PDB file of C-alpha atoms in Angstrom:
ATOM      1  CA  UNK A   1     256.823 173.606 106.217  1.00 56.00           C
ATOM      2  CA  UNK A   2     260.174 172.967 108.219  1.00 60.00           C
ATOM      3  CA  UNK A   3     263.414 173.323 106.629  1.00 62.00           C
ATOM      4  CA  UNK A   4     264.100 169.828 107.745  1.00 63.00           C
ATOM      5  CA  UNK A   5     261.188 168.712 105.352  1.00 66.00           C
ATOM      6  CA  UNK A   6     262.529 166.384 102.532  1.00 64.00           C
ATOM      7  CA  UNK A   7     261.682 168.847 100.104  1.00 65.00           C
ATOM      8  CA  UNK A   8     264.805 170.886 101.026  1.00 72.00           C
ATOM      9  CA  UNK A   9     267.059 167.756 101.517  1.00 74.00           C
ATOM     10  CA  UNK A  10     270.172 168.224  99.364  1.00 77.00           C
ATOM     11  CA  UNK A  11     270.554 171.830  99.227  1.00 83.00           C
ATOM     12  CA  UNK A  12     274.047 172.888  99.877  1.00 87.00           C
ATOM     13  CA  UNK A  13     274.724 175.255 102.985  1.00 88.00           C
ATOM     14  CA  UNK A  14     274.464 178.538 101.405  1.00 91.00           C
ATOM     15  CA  UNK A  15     271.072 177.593  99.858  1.00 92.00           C
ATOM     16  CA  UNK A  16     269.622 176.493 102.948  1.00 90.00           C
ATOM     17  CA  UNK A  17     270.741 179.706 104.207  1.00 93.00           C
ATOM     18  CA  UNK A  18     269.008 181.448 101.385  1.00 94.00           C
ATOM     19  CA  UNK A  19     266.203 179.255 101.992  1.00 94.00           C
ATOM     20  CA  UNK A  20     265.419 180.109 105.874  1.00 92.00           C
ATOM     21  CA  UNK A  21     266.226 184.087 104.427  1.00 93.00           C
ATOM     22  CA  UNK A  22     262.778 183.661 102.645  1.00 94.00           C
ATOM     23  CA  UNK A  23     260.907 181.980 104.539  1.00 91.00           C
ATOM     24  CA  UNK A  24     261.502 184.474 107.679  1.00 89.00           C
ATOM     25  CA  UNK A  25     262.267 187.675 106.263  1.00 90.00           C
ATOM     26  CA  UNK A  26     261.268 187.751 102.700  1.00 91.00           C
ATOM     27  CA  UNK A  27     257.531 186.535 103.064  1.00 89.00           C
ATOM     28  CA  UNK A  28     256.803 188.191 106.287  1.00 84.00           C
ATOM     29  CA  UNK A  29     257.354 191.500 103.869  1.00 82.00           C
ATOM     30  CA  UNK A  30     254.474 189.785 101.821  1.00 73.00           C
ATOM     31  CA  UNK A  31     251.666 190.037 104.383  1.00 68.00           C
ATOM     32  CA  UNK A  32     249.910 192.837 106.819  1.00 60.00           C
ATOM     33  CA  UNK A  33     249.119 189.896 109.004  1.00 58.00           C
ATOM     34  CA  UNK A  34     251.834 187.451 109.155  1.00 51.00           C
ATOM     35  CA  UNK A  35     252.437 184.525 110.822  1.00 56.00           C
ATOM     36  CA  UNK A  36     248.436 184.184 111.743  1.00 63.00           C
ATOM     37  CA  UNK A  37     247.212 184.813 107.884  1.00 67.00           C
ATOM     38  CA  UNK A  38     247.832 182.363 105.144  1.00 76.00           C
ATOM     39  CA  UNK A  39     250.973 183.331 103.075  1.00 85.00           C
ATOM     40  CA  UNK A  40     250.711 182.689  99.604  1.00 89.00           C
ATOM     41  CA  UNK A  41     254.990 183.109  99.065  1.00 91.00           C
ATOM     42  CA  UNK A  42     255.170 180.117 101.413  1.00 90.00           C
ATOM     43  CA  UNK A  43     253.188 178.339  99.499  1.00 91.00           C
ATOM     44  CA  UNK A  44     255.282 178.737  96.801  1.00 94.00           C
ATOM     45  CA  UNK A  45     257.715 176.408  98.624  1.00 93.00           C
ATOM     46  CA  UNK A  46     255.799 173.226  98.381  1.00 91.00           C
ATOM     47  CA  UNK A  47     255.980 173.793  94.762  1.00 93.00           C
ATOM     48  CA  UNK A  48     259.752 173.884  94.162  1.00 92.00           C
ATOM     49  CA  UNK A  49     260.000 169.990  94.016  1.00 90.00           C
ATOM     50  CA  UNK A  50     260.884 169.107  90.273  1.00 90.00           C
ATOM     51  CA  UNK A  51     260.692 172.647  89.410  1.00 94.00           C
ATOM     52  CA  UNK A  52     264.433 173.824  89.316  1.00 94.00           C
ATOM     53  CA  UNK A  53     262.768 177.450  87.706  1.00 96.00           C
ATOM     54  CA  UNK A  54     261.154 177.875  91.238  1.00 96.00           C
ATOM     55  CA  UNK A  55     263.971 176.832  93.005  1.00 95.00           C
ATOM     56  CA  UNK A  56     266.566 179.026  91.942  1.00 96.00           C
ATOM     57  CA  UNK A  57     263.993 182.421  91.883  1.00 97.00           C
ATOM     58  CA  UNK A  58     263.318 181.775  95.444  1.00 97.00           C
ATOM     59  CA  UNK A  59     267.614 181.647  96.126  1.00 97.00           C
ATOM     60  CA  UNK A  60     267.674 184.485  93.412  1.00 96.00           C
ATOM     61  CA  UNK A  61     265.461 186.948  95.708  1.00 96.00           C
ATOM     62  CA  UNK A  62     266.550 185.806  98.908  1.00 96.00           C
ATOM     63  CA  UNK A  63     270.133 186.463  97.755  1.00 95.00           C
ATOM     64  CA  UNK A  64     269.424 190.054  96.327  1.00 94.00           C
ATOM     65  CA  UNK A  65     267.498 190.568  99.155  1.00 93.00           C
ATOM     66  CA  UNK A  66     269.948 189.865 101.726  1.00 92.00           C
ATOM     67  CA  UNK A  67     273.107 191.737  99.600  1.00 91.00           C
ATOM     68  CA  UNK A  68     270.523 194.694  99.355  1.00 88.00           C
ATOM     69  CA  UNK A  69     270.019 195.024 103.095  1.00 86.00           C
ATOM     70  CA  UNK A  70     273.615 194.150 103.886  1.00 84.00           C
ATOM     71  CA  UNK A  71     274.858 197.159 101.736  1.00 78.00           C
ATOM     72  CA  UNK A  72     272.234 199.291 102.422  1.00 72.00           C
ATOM     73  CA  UNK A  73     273.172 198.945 105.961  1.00 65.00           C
ATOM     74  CA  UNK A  74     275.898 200.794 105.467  1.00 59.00           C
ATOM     75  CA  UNK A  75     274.801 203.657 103.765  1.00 56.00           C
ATOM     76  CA  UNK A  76     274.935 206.637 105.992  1.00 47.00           C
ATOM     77  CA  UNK A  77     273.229 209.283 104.061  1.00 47.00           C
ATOM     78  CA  UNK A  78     271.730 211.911 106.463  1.00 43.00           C
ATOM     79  CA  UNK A  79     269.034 212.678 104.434  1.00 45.00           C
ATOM     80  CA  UNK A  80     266.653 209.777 104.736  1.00 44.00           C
ATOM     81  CA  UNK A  81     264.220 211.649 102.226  1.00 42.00           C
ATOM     82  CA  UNK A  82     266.697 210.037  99.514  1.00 42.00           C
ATOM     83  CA  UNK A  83     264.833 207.402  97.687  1.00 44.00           C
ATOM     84  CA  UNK A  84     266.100 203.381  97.628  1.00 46.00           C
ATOM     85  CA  UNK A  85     269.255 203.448  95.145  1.00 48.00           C
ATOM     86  CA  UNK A  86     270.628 200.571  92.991  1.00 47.00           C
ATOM     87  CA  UNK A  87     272.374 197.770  95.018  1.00 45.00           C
ATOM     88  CA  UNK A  88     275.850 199.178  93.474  1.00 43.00           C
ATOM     89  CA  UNK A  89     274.747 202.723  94.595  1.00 46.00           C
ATOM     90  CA  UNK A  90     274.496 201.361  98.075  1.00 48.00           C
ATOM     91  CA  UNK A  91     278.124 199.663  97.938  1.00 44.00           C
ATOM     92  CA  UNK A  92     279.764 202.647  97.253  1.00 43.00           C
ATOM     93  CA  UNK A  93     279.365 203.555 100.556  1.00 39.00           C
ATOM     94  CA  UNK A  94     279.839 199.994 102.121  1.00 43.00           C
ATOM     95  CA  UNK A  95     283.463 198.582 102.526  1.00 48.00           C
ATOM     96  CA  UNK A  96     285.051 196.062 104.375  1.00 54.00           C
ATOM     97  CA  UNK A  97     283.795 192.106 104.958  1.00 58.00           C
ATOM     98  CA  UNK A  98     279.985 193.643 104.935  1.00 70.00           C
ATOM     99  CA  UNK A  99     280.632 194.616 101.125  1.00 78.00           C
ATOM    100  CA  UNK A 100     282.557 191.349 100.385  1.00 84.00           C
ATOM    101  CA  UNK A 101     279.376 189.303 102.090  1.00 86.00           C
ATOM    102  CA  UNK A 102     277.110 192.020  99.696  1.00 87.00           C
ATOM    103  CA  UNK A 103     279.027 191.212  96.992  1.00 90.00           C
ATOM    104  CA  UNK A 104     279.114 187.403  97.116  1.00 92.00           C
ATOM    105  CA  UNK A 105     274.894 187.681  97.774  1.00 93.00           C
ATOM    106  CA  UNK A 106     274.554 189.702  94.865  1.00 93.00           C
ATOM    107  CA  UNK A 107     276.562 187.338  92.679  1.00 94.00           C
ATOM    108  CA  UNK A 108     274.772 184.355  93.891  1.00 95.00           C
ATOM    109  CA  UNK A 109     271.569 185.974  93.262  1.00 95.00           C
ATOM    110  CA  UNK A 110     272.146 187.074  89.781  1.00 94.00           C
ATOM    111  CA  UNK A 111     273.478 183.600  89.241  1.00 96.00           C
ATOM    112  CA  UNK A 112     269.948 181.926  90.568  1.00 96.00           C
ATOM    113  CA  UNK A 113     268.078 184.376  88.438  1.00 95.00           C
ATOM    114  CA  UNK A 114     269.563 183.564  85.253  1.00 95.00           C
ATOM    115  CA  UNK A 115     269.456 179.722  86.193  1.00 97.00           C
ATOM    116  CA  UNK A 116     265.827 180.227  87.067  1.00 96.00           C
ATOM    117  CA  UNK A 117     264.838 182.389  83.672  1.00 94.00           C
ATOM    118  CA  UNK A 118     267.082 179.126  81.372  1.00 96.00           C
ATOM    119  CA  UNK A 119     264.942 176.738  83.732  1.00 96.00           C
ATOM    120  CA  UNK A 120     261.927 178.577  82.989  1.00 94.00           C
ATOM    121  CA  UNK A 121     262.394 178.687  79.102  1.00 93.00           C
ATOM    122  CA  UNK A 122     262.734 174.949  79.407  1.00 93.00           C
ATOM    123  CA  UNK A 123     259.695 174.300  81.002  1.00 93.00           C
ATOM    124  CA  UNK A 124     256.879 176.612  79.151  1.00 89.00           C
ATOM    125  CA  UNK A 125     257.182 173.509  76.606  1.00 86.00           C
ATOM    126  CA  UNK A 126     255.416 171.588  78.982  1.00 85.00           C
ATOM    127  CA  UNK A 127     253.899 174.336  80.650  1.00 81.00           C
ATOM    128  CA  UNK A 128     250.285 172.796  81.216  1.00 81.00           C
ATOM    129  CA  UNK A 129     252.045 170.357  83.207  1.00 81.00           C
ATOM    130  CA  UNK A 130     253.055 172.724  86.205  1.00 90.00           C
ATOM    131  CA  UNK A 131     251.328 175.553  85.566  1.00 92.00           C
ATOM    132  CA  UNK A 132     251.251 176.706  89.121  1.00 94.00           C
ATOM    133  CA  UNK A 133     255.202 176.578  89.945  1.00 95.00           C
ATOM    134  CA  UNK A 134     255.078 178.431  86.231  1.00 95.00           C
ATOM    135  CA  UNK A 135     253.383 181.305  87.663  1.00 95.00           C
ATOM    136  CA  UNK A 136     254.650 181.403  91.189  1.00 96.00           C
ATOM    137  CA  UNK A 137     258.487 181.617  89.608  1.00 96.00           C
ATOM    138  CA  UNK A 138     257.546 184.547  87.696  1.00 94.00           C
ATOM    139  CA  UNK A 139     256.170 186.244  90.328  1.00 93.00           C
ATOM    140  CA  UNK A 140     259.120 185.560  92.073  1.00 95.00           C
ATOM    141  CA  UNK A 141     261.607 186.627  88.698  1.00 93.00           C
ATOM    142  CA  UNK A 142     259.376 190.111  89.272  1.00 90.00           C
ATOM    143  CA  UNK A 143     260.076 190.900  92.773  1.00 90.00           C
ATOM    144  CA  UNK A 144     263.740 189.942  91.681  1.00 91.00           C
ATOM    145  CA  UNK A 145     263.905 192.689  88.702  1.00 88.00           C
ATOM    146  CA  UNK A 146     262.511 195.207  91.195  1.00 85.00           C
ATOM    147  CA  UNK A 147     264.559 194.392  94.117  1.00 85.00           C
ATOM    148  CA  UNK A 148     267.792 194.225  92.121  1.00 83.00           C
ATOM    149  CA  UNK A 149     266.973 198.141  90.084  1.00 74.00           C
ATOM    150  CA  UNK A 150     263.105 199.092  89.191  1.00 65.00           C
ATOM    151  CA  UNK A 151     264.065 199.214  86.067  1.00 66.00           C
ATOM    152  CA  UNK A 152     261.970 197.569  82.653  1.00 66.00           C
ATOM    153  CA  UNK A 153     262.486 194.174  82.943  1.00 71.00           C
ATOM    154  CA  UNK A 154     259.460 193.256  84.938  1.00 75.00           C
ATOM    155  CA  UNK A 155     257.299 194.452  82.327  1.00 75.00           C
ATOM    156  CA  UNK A 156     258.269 191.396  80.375  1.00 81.00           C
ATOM    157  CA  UNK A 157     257.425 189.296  82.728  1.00 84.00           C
ATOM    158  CA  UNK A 158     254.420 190.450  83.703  1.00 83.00           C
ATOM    159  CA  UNK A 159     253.480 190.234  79.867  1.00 81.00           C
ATOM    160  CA  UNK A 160     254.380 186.620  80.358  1.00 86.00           C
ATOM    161  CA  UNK A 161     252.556 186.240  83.138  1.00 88.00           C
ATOM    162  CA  UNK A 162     249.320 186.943  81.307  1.00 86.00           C
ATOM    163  CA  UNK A 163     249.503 184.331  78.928  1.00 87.00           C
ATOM    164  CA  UNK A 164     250.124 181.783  82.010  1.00 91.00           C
ATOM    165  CA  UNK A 165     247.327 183.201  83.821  1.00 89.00           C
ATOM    166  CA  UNK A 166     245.315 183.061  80.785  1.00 87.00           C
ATOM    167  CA  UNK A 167     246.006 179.368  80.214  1.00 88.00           C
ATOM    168  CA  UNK A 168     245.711 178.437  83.735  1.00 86.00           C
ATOM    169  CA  UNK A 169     241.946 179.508  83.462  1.00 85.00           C
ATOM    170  CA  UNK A 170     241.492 177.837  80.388  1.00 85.00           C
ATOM    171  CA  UNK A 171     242.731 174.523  81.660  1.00 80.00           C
ATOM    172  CA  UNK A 172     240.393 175.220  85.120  1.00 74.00           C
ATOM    173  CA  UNK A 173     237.310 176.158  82.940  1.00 67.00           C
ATOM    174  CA  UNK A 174     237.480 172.495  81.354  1.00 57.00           C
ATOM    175  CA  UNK A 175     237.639 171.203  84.587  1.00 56.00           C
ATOM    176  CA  UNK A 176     234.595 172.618  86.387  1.00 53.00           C
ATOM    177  CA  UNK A 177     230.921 173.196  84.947  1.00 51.00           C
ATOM    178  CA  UNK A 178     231.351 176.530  83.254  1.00 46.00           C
ATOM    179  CA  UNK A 179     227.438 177.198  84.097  1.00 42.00           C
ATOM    180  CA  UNK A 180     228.324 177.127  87.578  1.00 47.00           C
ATOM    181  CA  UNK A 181     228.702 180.698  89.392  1.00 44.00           C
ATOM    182  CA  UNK A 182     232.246 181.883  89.692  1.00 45.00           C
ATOM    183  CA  UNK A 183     235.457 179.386  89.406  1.00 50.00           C
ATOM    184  CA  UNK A 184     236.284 176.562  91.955  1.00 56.00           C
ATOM    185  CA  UNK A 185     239.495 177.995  92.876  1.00 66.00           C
ATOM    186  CA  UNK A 186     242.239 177.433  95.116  1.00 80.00           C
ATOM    187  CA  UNK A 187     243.596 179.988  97.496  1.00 84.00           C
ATOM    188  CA  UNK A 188     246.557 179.887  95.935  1.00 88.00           C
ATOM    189  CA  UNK A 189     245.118 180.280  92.515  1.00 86.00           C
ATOM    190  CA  UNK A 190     242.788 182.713  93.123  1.00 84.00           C
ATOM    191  CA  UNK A 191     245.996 184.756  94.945  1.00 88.00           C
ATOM    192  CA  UNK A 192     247.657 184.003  91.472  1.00 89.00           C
ATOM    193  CA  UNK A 193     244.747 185.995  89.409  1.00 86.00           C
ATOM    194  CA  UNK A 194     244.246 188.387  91.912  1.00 85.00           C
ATOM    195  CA  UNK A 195     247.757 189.394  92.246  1.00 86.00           C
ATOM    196  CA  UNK A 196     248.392 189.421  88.633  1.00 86.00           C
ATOM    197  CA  UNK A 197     245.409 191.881  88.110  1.00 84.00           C
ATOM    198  CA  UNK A 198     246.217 194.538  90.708  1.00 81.00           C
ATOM    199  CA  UNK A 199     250.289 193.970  89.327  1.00 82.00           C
ATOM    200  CA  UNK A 200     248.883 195.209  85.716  1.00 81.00           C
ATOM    201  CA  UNK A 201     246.766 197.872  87.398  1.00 78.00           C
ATOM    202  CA  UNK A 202     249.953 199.274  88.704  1.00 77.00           C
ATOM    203  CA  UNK A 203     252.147 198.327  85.492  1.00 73.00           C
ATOM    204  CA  UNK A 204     249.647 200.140  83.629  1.00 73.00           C
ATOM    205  CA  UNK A 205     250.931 203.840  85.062  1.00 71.00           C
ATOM    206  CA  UNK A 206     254.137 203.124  82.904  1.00 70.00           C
ATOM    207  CA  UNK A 207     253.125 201.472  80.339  1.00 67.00           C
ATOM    208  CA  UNK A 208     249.234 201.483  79.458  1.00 68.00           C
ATOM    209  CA  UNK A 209     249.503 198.700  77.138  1.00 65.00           C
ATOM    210  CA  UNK A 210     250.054 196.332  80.233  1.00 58.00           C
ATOM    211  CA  UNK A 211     246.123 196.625  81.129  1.00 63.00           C
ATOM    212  CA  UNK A 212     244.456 194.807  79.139  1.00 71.00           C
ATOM    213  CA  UNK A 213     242.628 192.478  81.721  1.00 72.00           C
ATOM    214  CA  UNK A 214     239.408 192.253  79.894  1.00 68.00           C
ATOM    215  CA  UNK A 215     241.296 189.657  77.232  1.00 74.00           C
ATOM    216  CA  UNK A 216     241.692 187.362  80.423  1.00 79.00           C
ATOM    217  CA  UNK A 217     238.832 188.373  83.101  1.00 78.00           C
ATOM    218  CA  UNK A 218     235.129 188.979  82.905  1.00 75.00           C
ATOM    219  CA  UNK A 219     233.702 192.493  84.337  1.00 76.00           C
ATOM    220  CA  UNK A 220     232.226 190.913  86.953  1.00 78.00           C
ATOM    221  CA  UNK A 221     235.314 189.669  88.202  1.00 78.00           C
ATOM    222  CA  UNK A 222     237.287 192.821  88.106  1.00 73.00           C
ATOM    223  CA  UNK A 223     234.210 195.006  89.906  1.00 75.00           C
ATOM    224  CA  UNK A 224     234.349 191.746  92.699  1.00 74.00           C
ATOM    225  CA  UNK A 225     238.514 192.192  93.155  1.00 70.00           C
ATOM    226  CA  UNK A 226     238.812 195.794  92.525  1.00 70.00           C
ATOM    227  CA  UNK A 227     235.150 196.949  94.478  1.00 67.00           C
ATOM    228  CA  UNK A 228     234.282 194.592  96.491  1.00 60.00           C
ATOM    229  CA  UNK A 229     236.853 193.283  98.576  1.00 56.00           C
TER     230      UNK A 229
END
């Protein structure tokens, strides 16, 4: 998709800035294989029409993206054995118009967030009605938390996340013959599941209560993902 498709038609500037940020820098981090392999985070993009939660998590992490890298830039600690530090960590050694750009990125990004988390409240009333932008904006709202500090607040969304995934299958199961083998997925919904599994796998160090993947999937399904592949 080109960012002169009509899908991106009356963004302002900035967000088409924010846009092309994500497409070439922020999804090439989400593949070994990239531009040859299928990438599921530009997928995401054909999605965003008349989804205004998917919209503003893809400016949210291409925002705190960029401000992270700007100020990070900057940060001349010799010891490169130091671990990644908050954003604010990193501008304390960035001054000048690179920290005023970080800044302004950072502020649009937590800006985008909290429009995409009101946008996303809105929608999980209708939520069987665009179930996939649903789950591709919380993925999204994840990377976000984790970009922006590491800290707890993915865990709720991943928590959320499993009741979207679990309804997703639920609506799929009464749409295909359930004595069939497997599920007639798409790509991108099978990334969805898959991707949501291994992200509760990992959850589950800090917080056990997190795996509980036999509510949603079938042992069979977790020996194929986690075994198999």
């Amino acid at each position: 998709m080109a960012l002169t498709d009509p899908v991106f038609q009356g963004l302002s500037p900035r967000s088409g800035q924010y846009i092309s940020y994500y497409v070439h820098r922020c999804c090439v981090e989400c593949t070994l294989y990239e531009p040859d392999s299928p990438n599921c985070f530009k997928q995401f993009l054909t999605l965003m029409p008349g989804n205004p939660g998917l919209i503003h998590s893809i400016l949210a992490i291409s925002a705190l993206h960029q401000a992270r890298s700007t100020a990070c830039a900057h940060n001349t600690s010799p010891d490169p054995t130091i671990p990644a530090q908050p954003f604010f960590s990193c501008m304390n050694v960035a001054t000048g118009p690179s920290s005023d750009l970080a800044l302004t990125q950072y502020s649009d990004g937590v800006a985008h967030s909290a429009l995409s988390m009101s946008a996303l409240r809105e929608a999980l009333a209708n939520a069987a009605d665009s179930l996939d932008a649903l789950i591709a904006t919380v993925f999204i709202l994840i990377w976000c938390d984790i970009v922006d500090s590491g800290k707890t607040a993915w865990r709720h969304h991943l928590s959320g996340l499993k009741g979207l995934i679990s309804l997703q299958r639920a609506s799929q199961g009464k749409a295909t013959d359930s004595s069939a083998k497997g599920r007639a997925r798409s790509p991108l919904r099978a990334f969805f599941e898959e991707t949501f599994a291994l992200l509760s796998l990992v959850g589950s160090t800090f917080d056990p209560s997190l795996l509980q993947l036999f509510d949603i999937f079938p042992q069979s399904e977790l020996d194929e993902l986690f075994y198999n592949r």
